[in-house]
Coordinates of C-alpha atoms and ligand atoms in Angstrom, one line a residue:
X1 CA 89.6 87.7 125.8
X2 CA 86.2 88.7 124.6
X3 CA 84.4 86.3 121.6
X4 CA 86.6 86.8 118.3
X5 CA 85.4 84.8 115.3
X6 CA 83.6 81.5 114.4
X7 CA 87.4 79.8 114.3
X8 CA 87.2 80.0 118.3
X9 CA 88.6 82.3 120.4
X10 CA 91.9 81.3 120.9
X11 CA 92.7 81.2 117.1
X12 CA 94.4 84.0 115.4
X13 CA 94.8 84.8 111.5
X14 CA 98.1 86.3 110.9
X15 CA 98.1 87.5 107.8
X16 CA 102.2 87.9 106.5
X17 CA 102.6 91.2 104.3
X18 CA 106.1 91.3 104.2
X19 CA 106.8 90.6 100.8
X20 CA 104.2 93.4 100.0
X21 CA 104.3 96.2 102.4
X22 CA 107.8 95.8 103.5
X23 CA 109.1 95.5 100.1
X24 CA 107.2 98.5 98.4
X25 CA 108.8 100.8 100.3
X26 CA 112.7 99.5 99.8
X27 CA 115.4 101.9 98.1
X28 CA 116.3 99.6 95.8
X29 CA 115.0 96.6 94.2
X30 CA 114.9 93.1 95.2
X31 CA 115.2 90.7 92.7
X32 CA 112.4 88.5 91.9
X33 CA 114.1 85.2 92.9
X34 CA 114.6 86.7 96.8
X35 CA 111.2 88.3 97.0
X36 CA 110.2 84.1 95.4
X37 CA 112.8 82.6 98.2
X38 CA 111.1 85.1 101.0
X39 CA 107.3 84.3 100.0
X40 CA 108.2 80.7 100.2
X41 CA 109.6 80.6 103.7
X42 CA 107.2 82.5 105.1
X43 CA 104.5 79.8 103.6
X44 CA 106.5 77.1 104.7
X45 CA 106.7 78.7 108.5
X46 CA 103.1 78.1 108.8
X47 CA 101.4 81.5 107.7
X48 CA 98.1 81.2 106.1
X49 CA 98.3 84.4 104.5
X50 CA 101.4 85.8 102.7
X51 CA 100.7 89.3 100.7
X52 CA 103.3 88.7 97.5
X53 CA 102.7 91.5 95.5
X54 CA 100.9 94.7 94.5
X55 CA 99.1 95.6 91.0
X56 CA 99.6 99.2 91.2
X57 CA 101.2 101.7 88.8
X58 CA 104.5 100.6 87.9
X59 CA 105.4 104.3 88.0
X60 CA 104.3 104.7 91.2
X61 CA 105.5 102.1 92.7
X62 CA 108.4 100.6 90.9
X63 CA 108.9 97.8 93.6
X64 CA 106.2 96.1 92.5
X65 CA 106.7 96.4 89.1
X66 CA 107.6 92.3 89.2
X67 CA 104.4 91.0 90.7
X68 CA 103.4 89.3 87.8
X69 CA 107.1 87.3 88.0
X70 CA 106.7 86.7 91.6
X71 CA 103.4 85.0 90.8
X72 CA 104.2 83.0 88.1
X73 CA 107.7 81.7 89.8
X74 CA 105.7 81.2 93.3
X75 CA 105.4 77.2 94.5
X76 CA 101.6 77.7 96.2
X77 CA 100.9 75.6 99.4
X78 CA 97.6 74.2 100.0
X79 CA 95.6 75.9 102.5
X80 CA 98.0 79.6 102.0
X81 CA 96.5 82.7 100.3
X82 CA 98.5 84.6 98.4
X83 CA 97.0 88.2 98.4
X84 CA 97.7 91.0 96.5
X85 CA 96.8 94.9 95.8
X86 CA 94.9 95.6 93.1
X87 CA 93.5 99.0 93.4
X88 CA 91.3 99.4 90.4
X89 CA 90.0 97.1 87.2
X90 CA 93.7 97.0 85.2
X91 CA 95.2 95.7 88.5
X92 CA 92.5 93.0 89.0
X93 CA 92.8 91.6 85.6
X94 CA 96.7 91.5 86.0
X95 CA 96.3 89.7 89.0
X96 CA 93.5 87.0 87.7
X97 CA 96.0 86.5 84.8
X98 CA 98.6 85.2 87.4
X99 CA 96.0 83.1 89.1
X100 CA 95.6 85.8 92.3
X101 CA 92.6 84.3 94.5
X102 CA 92.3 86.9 96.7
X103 CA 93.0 91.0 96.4
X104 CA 93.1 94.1 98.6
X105 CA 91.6 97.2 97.2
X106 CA 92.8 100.1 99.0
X107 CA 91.0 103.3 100.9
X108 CA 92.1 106.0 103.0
X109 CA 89.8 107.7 105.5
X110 CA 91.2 111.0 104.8
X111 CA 90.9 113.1 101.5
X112 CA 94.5 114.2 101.4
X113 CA 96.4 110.7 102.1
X114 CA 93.6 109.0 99.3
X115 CA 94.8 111.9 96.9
X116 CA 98.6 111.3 97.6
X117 CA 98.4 107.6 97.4
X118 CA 95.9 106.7 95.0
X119 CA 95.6 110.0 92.8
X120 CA 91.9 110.2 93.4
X121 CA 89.3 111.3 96.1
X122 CA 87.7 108.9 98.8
X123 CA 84.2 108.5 96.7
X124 CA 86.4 108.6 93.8
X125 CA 88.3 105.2 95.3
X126 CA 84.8 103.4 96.1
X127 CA 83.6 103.9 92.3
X128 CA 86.9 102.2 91.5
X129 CA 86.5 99.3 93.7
X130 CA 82.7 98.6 92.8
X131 CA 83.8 96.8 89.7
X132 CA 86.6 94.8 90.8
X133 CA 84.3 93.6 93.3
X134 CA 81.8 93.1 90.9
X135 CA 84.4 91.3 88.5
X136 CA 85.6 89.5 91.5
X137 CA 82.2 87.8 92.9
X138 CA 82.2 87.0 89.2
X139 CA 85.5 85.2 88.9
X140 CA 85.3 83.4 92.4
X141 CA 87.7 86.2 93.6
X142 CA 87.8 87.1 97.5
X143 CA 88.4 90.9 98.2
X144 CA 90.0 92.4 101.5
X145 CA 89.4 96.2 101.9
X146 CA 92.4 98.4 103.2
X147 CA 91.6 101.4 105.0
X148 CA 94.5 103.4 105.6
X149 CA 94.9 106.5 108.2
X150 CA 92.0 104.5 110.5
X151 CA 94.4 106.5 113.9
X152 CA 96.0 109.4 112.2
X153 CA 97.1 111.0 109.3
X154 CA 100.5 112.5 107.7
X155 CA 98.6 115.4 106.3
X156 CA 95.2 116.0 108.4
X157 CA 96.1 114.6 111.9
X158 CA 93.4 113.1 113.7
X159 CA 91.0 111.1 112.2
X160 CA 86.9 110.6 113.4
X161 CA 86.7 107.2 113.8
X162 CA 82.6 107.9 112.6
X163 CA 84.3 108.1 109.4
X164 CA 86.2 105.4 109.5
X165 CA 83.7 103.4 110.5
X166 CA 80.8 104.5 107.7
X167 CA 83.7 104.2 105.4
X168 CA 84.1 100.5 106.7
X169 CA 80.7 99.9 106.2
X170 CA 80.5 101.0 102.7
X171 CA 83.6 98.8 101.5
X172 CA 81.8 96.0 103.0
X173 CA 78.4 96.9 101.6
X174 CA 80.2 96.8 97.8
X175 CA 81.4 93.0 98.6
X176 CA 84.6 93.3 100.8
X177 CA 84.5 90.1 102.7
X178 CA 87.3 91.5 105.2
X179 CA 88.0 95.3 106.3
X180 CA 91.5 95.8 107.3
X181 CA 92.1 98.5 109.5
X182 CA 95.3 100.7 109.0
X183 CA 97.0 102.6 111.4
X184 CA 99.3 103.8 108.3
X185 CA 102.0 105.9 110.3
X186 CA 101.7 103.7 113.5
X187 CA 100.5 106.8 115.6
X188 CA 97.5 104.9 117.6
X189 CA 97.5 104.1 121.1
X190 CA 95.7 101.6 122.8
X191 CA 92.7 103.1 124.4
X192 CA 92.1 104.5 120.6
X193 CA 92.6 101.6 119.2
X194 CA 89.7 100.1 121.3
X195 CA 87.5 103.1 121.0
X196 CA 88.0 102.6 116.9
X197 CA 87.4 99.0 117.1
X198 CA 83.6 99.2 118.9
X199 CA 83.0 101.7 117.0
X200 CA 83.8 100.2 113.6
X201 CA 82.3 97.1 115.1
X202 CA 78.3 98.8 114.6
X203 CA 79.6 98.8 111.0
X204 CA 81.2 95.5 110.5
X205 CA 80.8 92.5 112.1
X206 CA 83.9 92.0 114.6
X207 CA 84.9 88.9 113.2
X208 CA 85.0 90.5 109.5
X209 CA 87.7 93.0 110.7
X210 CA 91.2 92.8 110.4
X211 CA 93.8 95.1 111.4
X212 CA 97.3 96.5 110.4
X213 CA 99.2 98.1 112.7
X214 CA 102.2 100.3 111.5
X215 CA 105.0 100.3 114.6
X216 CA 106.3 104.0 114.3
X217 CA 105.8 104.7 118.0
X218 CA 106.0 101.4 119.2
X219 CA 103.1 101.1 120.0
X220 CA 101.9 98.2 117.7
X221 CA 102.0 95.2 119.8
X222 CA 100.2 97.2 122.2
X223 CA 97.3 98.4 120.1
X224 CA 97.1 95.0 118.9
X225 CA 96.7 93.5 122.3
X226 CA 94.0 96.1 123.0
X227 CA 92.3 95.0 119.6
X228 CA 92.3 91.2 120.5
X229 CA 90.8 91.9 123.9
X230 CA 87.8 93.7 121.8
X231 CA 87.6 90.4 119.9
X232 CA 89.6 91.0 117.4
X233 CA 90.9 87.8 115.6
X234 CA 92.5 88.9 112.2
X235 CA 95.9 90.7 112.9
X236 CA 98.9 91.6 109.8
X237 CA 102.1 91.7 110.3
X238 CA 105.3 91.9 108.6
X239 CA 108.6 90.0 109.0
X240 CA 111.4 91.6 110.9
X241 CA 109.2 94.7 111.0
X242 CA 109.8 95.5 107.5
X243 CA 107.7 98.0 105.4
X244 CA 106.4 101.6 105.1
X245 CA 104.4 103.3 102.6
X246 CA 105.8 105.6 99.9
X247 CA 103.2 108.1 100.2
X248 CA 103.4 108.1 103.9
X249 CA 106.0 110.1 104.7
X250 CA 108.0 109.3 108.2
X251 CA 105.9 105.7 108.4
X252 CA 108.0 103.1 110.2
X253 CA 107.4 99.2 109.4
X254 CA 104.2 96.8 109.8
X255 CA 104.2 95.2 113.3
X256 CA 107.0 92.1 113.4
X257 CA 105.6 88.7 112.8
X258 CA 108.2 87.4 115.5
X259 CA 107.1 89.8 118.1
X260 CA 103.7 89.1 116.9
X261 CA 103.7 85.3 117.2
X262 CA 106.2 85.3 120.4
X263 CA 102.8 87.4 122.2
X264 CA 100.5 85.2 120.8
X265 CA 102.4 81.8 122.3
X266 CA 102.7 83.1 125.2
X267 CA 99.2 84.0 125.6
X268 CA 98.5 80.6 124.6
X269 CA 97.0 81.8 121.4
X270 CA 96.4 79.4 118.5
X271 CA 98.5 80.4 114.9
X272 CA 99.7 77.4 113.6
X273 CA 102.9 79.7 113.1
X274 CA 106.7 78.1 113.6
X275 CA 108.2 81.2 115.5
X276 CA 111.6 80.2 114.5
X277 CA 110.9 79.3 110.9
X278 CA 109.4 83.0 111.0
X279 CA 113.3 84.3 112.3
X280 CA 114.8 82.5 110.1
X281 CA 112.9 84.1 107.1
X282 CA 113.5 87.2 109.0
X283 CA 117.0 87.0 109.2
X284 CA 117.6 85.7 105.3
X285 CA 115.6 89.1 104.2
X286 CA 117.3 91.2 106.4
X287 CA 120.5 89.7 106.1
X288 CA 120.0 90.2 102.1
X289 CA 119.0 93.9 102.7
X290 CA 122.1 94.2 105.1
X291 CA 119.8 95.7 108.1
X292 CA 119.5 94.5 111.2
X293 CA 115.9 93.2 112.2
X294 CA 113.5 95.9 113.7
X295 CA 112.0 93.0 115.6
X296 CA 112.8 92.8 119.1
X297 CA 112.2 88.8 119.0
X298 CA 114.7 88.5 116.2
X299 CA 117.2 90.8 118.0
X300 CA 117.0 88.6 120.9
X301 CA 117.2 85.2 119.3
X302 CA 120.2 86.8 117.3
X303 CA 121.8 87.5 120.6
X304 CA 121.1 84.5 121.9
X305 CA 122.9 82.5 119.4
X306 CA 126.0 85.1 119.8
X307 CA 126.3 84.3 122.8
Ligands
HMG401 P1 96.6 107.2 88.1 O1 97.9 107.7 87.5 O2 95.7 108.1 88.6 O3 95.9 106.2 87.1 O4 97.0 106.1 89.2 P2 95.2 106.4 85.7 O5 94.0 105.5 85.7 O6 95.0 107.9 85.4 O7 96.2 105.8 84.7 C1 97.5 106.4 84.4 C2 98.5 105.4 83.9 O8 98.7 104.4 84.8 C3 97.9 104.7 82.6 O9 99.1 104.3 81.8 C4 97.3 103.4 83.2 O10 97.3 102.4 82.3 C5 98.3 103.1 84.3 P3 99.5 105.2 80.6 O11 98.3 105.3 79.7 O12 99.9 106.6 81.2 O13 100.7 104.5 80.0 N1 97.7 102.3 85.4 C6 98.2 101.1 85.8 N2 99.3 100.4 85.4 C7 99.4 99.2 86.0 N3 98.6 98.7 86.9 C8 97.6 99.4 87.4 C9 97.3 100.6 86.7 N4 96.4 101.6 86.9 C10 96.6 102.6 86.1 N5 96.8 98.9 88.3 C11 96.7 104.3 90.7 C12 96.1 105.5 90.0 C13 95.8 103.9 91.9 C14 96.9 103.2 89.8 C15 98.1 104.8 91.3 O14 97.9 106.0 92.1 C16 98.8 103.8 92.1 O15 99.3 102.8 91.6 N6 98.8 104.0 93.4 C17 99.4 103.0 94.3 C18 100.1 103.5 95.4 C19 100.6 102.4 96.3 O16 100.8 101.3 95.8 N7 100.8 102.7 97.5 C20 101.2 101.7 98.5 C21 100.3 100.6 98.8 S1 99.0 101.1 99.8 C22 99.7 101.0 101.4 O17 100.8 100.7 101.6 C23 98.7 101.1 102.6 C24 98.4 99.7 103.2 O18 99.6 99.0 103.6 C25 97.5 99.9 104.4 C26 98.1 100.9 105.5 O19 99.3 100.7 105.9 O20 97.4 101.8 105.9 C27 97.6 98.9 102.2
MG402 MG1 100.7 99.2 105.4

Protein backbone atom coordinates (compact mmCIF):
# COMPACT_ATOMS: atom_id res chain seq x y z
CA UNK A 1 0.00 0.00 0.00
CA UNK A 2 1.53 3.29 -0.99
CA UNK A 3 2.71 5.88 2.19
CA UNK A 4 -0.69 7.00 4.02
CA UNK A 5 -0.24 9.31 7.01
CA UNK A 6 2.25 10.13 9.80
CA UNK A 7 0.32 7.26 12.06
CA UNK A 8 2.09 4.60 9.74
CA UNK A 9 0.93 2.92 6.99
CA UNK A 10 -0.81 0.08 8.29
CA UNK A 11 -3.04 2.34 10.57
CA UNK A 12 -6.54 3.26 9.49
CA UNK A 13 -8.94 6.09 10.99
CA UNK A 14 -12.42 4.78 10.82
CA UNK A 15 -14.39 7.41 11.50
CA UNK A 16 -18.27 5.83 12.65
CA UNK A 17 -21.14 8.15 11.20
CA UNK A 18 -23.81 6.04 11.95
CA UNK A 19 -25.59 7.87 14.50
CA UNK A 20 -25.41 10.85 12.10
CA UNK A 21 -25.76 9.96 8.54
CA UNK A 22 -27.62 6.83 8.97
CA UNK A 23 -30.05 8.36 11.30
CA UNK A 24 -30.88 11.63 9.38
CA UNK A 25 -32.28 9.90 6.83
CA UNK A 26 -34.80 7.46 8.92
CA UNK A 27 -38.76 7.65 8.45
CA UNK A 28 -39.35 8.06 11.74
CA UNK A 29 -37.69 9.12 14.84
CA UNK A 30 -35.35 7.40 17.12
CA UNK A 31 -35.64 8.31 20.54
CA UNK A 32 -32.83 10.03 22.15
CA UNK A 33 -32.01 7.22 24.67
CA UNK A 34 -31.35 4.53 21.50
CA UNK A 35 -29.46 7.02 19.33
CA UNK A 36 -27.42 7.56 23.36
CA UNK A 37 -27.29 3.45 23.71
CA UNK A 38 -26.01 3.28 19.81
CA UNK A 39 -23.27 6.14 20.22
CA UNK A 40 -22.06 4.39 23.23
CA UNK A 41 -21.46 1.00 21.77
CA UNK A 42 -20.06 2.09 18.92
CA UNK A 43 -17.37 4.01 21.32
CA UNK A 44 -16.98 1.19 23.42
CA UNK A 45 -16.25 -1.20 20.13
CA UNK A 46 -13.13 0.73 19.73
CA UNK A 47 -13.97 3.63 17.15
CA UNK A 48 -12.11 6.80 17.55
CA UNK A 49 -14.52 8.68 15.80
CA UNK A 50 -18.35 8.46 16.24
CA UNK A 51 -20.46 11.41 14.35
CA UNK A 52 -23.56 11.82 17.04
CA UNK A 53 -25.39 14.49 15.70
CA UNK A 54 -26.07 17.27 13.24
CA UNK A 55 -26.74 21.14 13.99
CA UNK A 56 -28.81 21.78 11.02
CA UNK A 57 -32.34 23.26 10.63
CA UNK A 58 -34.67 21.44 12.63
CA UNK A 59 -37.09 21.89 9.78
CA UNK A 60 -35.01 20.44 7.56
CA UNK A 61 -33.91 17.85 9.10
CA UNK A 62 -36.20 16.88 11.88
CA UNK A 63 -33.98 13.73 12.83
CA UNK A 64 -31.62 15.80 14.26
CA UNK A 65 -33.62 17.96 15.91
CA UNK A 66 -32.28 16.11 19.45
CA UNK A 67 -28.66 16.68 19.05
CA UNK A 68 -28.31 18.87 21.75
CA UNK A 69 -30.01 15.76 24.03
CA UNK A 70 -27.77 13.30 22.59
CA UNK A 71 -24.87 15.45 23.61
CA UNK A 72 -25.76 16.24 26.99
CA UNK A 73 -26.96 12.37 27.82
CA UNK A 74 -23.64 11.04 25.92
CA UNK A 75 -20.85 9.18 28.50
CA UNK A 76 -17.56 10.48 26.39
CA UNK A 77 -14.51 8.05 26.25
CA UNK A 78 -11.08 9.29 26.42
CA UNK A 79 -9.31 9.34 23.25
CA UNK A 80 -13.13 9.18 21.01
CA UNK A 81 -14.33 12.36 19.03
CA UNK A 82 -17.62 12.96 18.92
CA UNK A 83 -18.19 14.98 15.68
CA UNK A 84 -21.01 16.74 14.52
CA UNK A 85 -22.58 18.98 11.48
CA UNK A 86 -22.69 22.39 11.98
CA UNK A 87 -23.16 24.09 8.70
CA UNK A 88 -23.13 27.68 9.52
CA UNK A 89 -22.48 30.14 12.82
CA UNK A 90 -26.10 29.13 14.81
CA UNK A 91 -25.10 25.50 14.38
CA UNK A 92 -21.53 25.97 15.77
CA UNK A 93 -22.56 27.84 18.74
CA UNK A 94 -25.26 25.07 19.50
CA UNK A 95 -22.73 22.59 19.33
CA UNK A 96 -19.91 24.46 21.63
CA UNK A 97 -22.86 24.85 24.03
CA UNK A 98 -22.96 21.01 24.31
CA UNK A 99 -19.21 20.78 24.57
CA UNK A 100 -18.78 19.50 20.59
CA UNK A 101 -14.83 19.37 19.99
CA UNK A 102 -14.91 18.83 16.62
CA UNK A 103 -17.46 19.82 13.59
CA UNK A 104 -18.09 19.13 9.88
CA UNK A 105 -19.18 21.96 7.75
CA UNK A 106 -20.58 20.82 4.66
CA UNK A 107 -20.00 21.52 0.71
CA UNK A 108 -21.16 20.17 -2.46
CA UNK A 109 -19.12 20.40 -5.59
CA UNK A 110 -22.12 20.95 -7.70
CA UNK A 111 -24.36 24.12 -7.69
CA UNK A 112 -27.69 22.25 -7.72
CA UNK A 113 -27.02 19.54 -4.88
CA UNK A 114 -25.46 22.77 -2.57
CA UNK A 115 -28.83 24.65 -3.43
CA UNK A 116 -31.06 21.53 -2.48
CA UNK A 117 -29.17 20.69 0.53
CA UNK A 118 -27.98 23.66 2.08
CA UNK A 119 -30.39 26.41 0.46
CA UNK A 120 -27.45 28.38 -0.75
CA UNK A 121 -24.83 28.45 -3.64
CA UNK A 122 -21.19 26.87 -3.46
CA UNK A 123 -19.35 30.45 -2.76
CA UNK A 124 -22.39 31.15 -0.88
CA UNK A 125 -21.47 27.84 1.59
CA UNK A 126 -17.58 28.91 1.83
CA UNK A 127 -18.68 32.62 3.18
CA UNK A 128 -20.67 30.55 5.77
CA UNK A 129 -17.96 28.40 6.82
CA UNK A 130 -15.20 31.22 7.14
CA UNK A 131 -16.62 32.19 10.44
CA UNK A 132 -17.14 29.04 12.11
CA UNK A 133 -13.71 28.28 11.26
CA UNK A 134 -12.73 31.45 12.41
CA UNK A 135 -14.90 31.04 15.72
CA UNK A 136 -13.48 27.56 15.81
CA UNK A 137 -9.51 28.18 15.78
CA UNK A 138 -10.85 30.57 18.43
CA UNK A 139 -12.56 28.17 20.71
CA UNK A 140 -9.94 25.23 20.28
CA UNK A 141 -12.50 23.79 17.93
CA UNK A 142 -11.30 21.19 15.09
CA UNK A 143 -13.23 21.46 11.74
CA UNK A 144 -13.65 18.57 9.09
CA UNK A 145 -14.85 19.78 5.69
CA UNK A 146 -17.55 17.56 3.79
CA UNK A 147 -17.62 17.68 0.13
CA UNK A 148 -20.47 15.98 -1.15
CA UNK A 149 -21.10 14.91 -4.99
CA UNK A 150 -16.97 14.49 -5.21
CA UNK A 151 -18.13 11.10 -8.14
CA UNK A 152 -21.54 12.17 -9.30
CA UNK A 153 -24.47 14.03 -8.79
CA UNK A 154 -28.39 13.47 -8.50
CA UNK A 155 -29.05 16.52 -10.55
CA UNK A 156 -25.91 17.35 -12.85
CA UNK A 157 -24.31 13.85 -13.34
CA UNK A 158 -20.66 13.86 -13.65
CA UNK A 159 -18.61 15.87 -11.77
CA UNK A 160 -14.77 17.42 -12.86
CA UNK A 161 -12.83 16.23 -10.30
CA UNK A 162 -10.63 19.89 -11.11
CA UNK A 163 -13.49 21.19 -9.20
CA UNK A 164 -13.49 19.07 -6.66
CA UNK A 165 -10.18 19.38 -6.02
CA UNK A 166 -9.89 23.50 -6.05
CA UNK A 167 -12.96 23.28 -4.00
CA UNK A 168 -10.81 20.95 -1.57
CA UNK A 169 -8.27 23.34 -1.53
CA UNK A 170 -10.22 26.23 -0.57
CA UNK A 171 -12.00 24.50 2.47
CA UNK A 172 -8.62 23.67 3.63
CA UNK A 173 -7.18 27.14 2.91
CA UNK A 174 -10.22 28.69 5.37
CA UNK A 175 -8.81 26.19 8.32
CA UNK A 176 -10.39 22.75 7.55
CA UNK A 177 -7.85 20.45 9.15
CA UNK A 178 -9.48 17.33 7.25
CA UNK A 179 -11.34 17.20 3.76
CA UNK A 180 -13.81 14.45 3.53
CA UNK A 181 -14.58 13.28 0.30
CA UNK A 182 -18.28 12.28 -0.61
CA UNK A 183 -19.25 10.05 -3.05
CA UNK A 184 -23.05 11.18 -1.86
CA UNK A 185 -25.19 8.70 -4.15
CA UNK A 186 -22.43 5.93 -4.05
CA UNK A 187 -22.04 6.11 -8.04
CA UNK A 188 -18.03 6.04 -8.15
CA UNK A 189 -15.98 3.30 -9.30
CA UNK A 190 -12.66 2.45 -8.54
CA UNK A 191 -10.42 3.68 -11.25
CA UNK A 192 -12.38 7.16 -10.52
CA UNK A 193 -12.01 6.96 -7.38
CA UNK A 194 -8.17 6.85 -7.88
CA UNK A 195 -8.09 9.41 -10.60
CA UNK A 196 -10.12 11.84 -7.94
CA UNK A 197 -7.84 10.99 -5.20
CA UNK A 198 -4.21 12.17 -7.12
CA UNK A 199 -5.92 14.66 -8.27
CA UNK A 200 -7.32 16.19 -5.04
CA UNK A 201 -3.96 15.07 -3.63
CA UNK A 202 -2.11 18.54 -5.61
CA UNK A 203 -4.67 20.24 -3.40
CA UNK A 204 -4.46 18.59 -0.07
CA UNK A 205 -2.05 16.82 1.45
CA UNK A 206 -2.90 12.93 1.18
CA UNK A 207 -2.84 12.32 4.65
CA UNK A 208 -5.35 15.39 5.35
CA UNK A 209 -8.04 13.52 3.23
CA UNK A 210 -10.68 11.52 4.27
CA UNK A 211 -13.27 9.85 2.42
CA UNK A 212 -17.05 8.76 2.54
CA UNK A 213 -18.20 6.44 0.39
CA UNK A 214 -22.05 5.99 -0.11
CA UNK A 215 -22.65 2.03 -1.24
CA UNK A 216 -25.65 2.52 -3.80
CA UNK A 217 -23.83 0.43 -6.43
CA UNK A 218 -21.87 -1.60 -4.33
CA UNK A 219 -19.21 -0.43 -5.11
CA UNK A 220 -17.98 1.12 -1.76
CA UNK A 221 -15.59 -1.34 -0.41
CA UNK A 222 -14.12 -1.25 -3.74
CA UNK A 223 -13.52 2.35 -4.16
CA UNK A 224 -12.27 2.38 -0.79
CA UNK A 225 -9.70 -0.21 -1.48
CA UNK A 226 -8.67 1.73 -4.56
CA UNK A 227 -8.44 4.92 -2.20
CA UNK A 228 -6.11 3.18 0.41
CA UNK A 229 -3.84 1.86 -2.26
CA UNK A 230 -3.36 5.80 -3.22
CA UNK A 231 -2.54 6.32 0.46
CA UNK A 232 -5.44 7.05 1.69
CA UNK A 233 -5.62 6.53 5.52
CA UNK A 234 -8.96 8.20 6.75
CA UNK A 235 -12.04 6.10 5.72
CA UNK A 236 -16.08 6.70 7.17
CA UNK A 237 -18.31 4.36 7.53
CA UNK A 238 -21.60 3.61 8.97
CA UNK A 239 -22.96 0.62 10.96
CA UNK A 240 -24.91 -2.03 9.31
CA UNK A 241 -24.73 0.24 6.20
CA UNK A 242 -27.14 2.65 7.52
CA UNK A 243 -27.77 6.17 6.14
CA UNK A 244 -28.71 8.28 3.05
CA UNK A 245 -29.18 11.80 2.64
CA UNK A 246 -32.59 13.55 2.48
CA UNK A 247 -31.73 15.73 -0.30
CA UNK A 248 -30.19 13.03 -2.28
CA UNK A 249 -32.75 11.39 -3.69
CA UNK A 250 -32.21 7.40 -4.52
CA UNK A 251 -28.88 7.50 -2.11
CA UNK A 252 -28.28 4.07 -0.50
CA UNK A 253 -26.27 3.88 3.00
CA UNK A 254 -22.59 4.88 4.01
CA UNK A 255 -20.18 1.95 3.52
CA UNK A 256 -20.75 -0.81 6.62
CA UNK A 257 -18.31 -0.55 9.36
CA UNK A 258 -18.38 -4.45 9.55
CA UNK A 259 -17.55 -4.99 6.01
CA UNK A 260 -15.17 -2.14 6.49
CA UNK A 261 -13.23 -3.54 9.45
CA UNK A 262 -13.68 -7.39 8.26
CA UNK A 263 -11.31 -5.81 4.88
CA UNK A 264 -9.11 -4.06 6.98
CA UNK A 265 -8.25 -7.35 9.30
CA UNK A 266 -7.76 -9.29 6.78
CA UNK A 267 -5.36 -7.04 5.05
CA UNK A 268 -3.74 -6.89 8.32
CA UNK A 269 -4.64 -3.33 8.64
CA UNK A 270 -4.34 -1.57 12.04
CA UNK A 271 -7.98 -0.02 13.62
CA UNK A 272 -8.02 -0.72 17.03
CA UNK A 273 -11.79 -1.77 16.08
CA UNK A 274 -13.61 -5.01 17.87
CA UNK A 275 -15.31 -6.37 14.69
CA UNK A 276 -17.83 -8.14 16.71
CA UNK A 277 -18.54 -5.39 19.27
CA UNK A 278 -19.16 -3.38 15.88
CA UNK A 279 -22.13 -6.40 14.90
CA UNK A 280 -23.37 -6.29 17.91
CA UNK A 281 -24.11 -2.51 17.73
CA UNK A 282 -25.20 -3.23 14.32
CA UNK A 283 -27.57 -5.71 15.16
CA UNK A 284 -29.16 -3.69 18.33
CA UNK A 285 -29.90 -0.59 15.74
CA UNK A 286 -31.22 -2.64 13.23
CA UNK A 287 -32.93 -4.91 15.29
CA UNK A 288 -34.65 -1.57 16.92
CA UNK A 289 -35.46 -0.29 13.40
CA UNK A 290 -36.81 -3.89 12.45
CA UNK A 291 -34.43 -4.06 9.17
CA UNK A 292 -32.19 -6.47 8.43
CA UNK A 293 -28.46 -5.30 8.19
CA UNK A 294 -27.26 -4.01 4.73
CA UNK A 295 -23.88 -5.34 5.72
CA UNK A 296 -22.80 -8.42 4.23
CA UNK A 297 -20.44 -9.14 7.46
CA UNK A 298 -23.45 -8.82 9.73
CA UNK A 299 -25.59 -11.02 7.40
CA UNK A 300 -23.04 -13.64 7.59
CA UNK A 301 -22.28 -13.55 11.26
CA UNK A 302 -26.19 -13.56 11.64
CA UNK A 303 -26.22 -16.73 9.66
CA UNK A 304 -23.61 -18.15 11.27
CA UNK A 305 -25.17 -18.06 14.63
CA UNK A 306 -28.57 -19.56 13.00
CA UNK A 307 -27.00 -22.10 12.01
P1 LIG B 1 -31.90 28.30 5.53
O1 LIG B 1 -33.37 28.09 5.70
O2 LIG B 1 -31.42 28.80 4.23
O3 LIG B 1 -31.32 29.22 6.71
O4 LIG B 1 -31.18 26.97 5.92
P2 LIG B 1 -31.54 30.71 7.10
O5 LIG B 1 -30.22 31.21 7.57
O6 LIG B 1 -32.27 31.46 6.02
O7 LIG B 1 -32.53 30.59 8.36
C1 LIG B 1 -33.88 30.14 8.26
C2 LIG B 1 -34.33 29.62 9.60
O8 LIG B 1 -33.57 28.47 9.97
C3 LIG B 1 -34.16 30.62 10.74
O9 LIG B 1 -35.19 30.38 11.70
C4 LIG B 1 -32.84 30.20 11.37
O10 LIG B 1 -32.70 30.58 12.70
C5 LIG B 1 -32.92 28.70 11.22
P3 LIG B 1 -36.54 31.24 11.73
O11 LIG B 1 -36.08 32.67 11.86
O12 LIG B 1 -37.22 30.98 10.39
O13 LIG B 1 -37.28 30.69 12.89
N1 LIG B 1 -31.58 28.09 11.20
C6 LIG B 1 -31.17 27.15 12.07
N2 LIG B 1 -31.79 26.55 13.10
C7 LIG B 1 -31.07 25.64 13.79
N3 LIG B 1 -29.79 25.32 13.49
C8 LIG B 1 -29.15 25.89 12.47
C9 LIG B 1 -29.85 26.87 11.72
N4 LIG B 1 -29.52 27.62 10.65
C10 LIG B 1 -30.58 28.36 10.35
N5 LIG B 1 -27.90 25.57 12.19
C11 LIG B 1 -29.38 25.50 6.45
C12 LIG B 1 -29.79 26.78 5.75
C13 LIG B 1 -27.98 25.15 5.99
C14 LIG B 1 -29.41 25.70 7.95
C15 LIG B 1 -30.40 24.41 6.04
O14 LIG B 1 -30.41 24.32 4.65
C16 LIG B 1 -30.06 23.06 6.60
O15 LIG B 1 -30.19 22.82 7.80
N6 LIG B 1 -29.57 22.15 5.76
C17 LIG B 1 -29.08 20.89 6.27
C18 LIG B 1 -29.36 19.80 5.33
C19 LIG B 1 -28.79 18.55 5.92
O16 LIG B 1 -28.62 18.39 7.13
N7 LIG B 1 -28.49 17.60 5.03
C20 LIG B 1 -27.95 16.33 5.44
C21 LIG B 1 -26.56 16.42 5.96
S1 LIG B 1 -25.33 16.63 4.70
C22 LIG B 1 -25.06 15.01 4.13
O17 LIG B 1 -25.74 14.10 4.52
C23 LIG B 1 -23.90 14.77 3.22
C24 LIG B 1 -22.70 14.16 3.95
O18 LIG B 1 -23.05 12.96 4.59
C25 LIG B 1 -21.57 13.89 2.95
C26 LIG B 1 -22.02 13.07 1.72
O19 LIG B 1 -22.60 12.00 1.89
O20 LIG B 1 -21.74 13.55 0.62
C27 LIG B 1 -22.14 15.11 5.01
MG1 LIG C 1 -23.22 10.99 3.69
Amino acid sequence: MAAGNGQGDRRVRVQEVGPRDGLQNEPRTVPVGIKVDLIERLAAAGLPAVESGAFVSPKWVPQMADSEEVFRRIERREGVTYPALAPNMKGFERAVAVGVTEVGVFAAASETFSQRNTNCTIEESLERFRPVCAAAREAGVKVQGYVSTVLGCPYEGEIDPGTVADLCGRLYGIGCYRISLGDTIGVGTPAKAAALIDRVAEAVPIDALGIHLHDTYGQALANTLACLERGVRTVDSSVSGLGGCPYAPGAAGNLATEDLIYMLDGLGMETGVDLDAVAAAGAFITGWLGRTPASRVAQAFAGRKAA
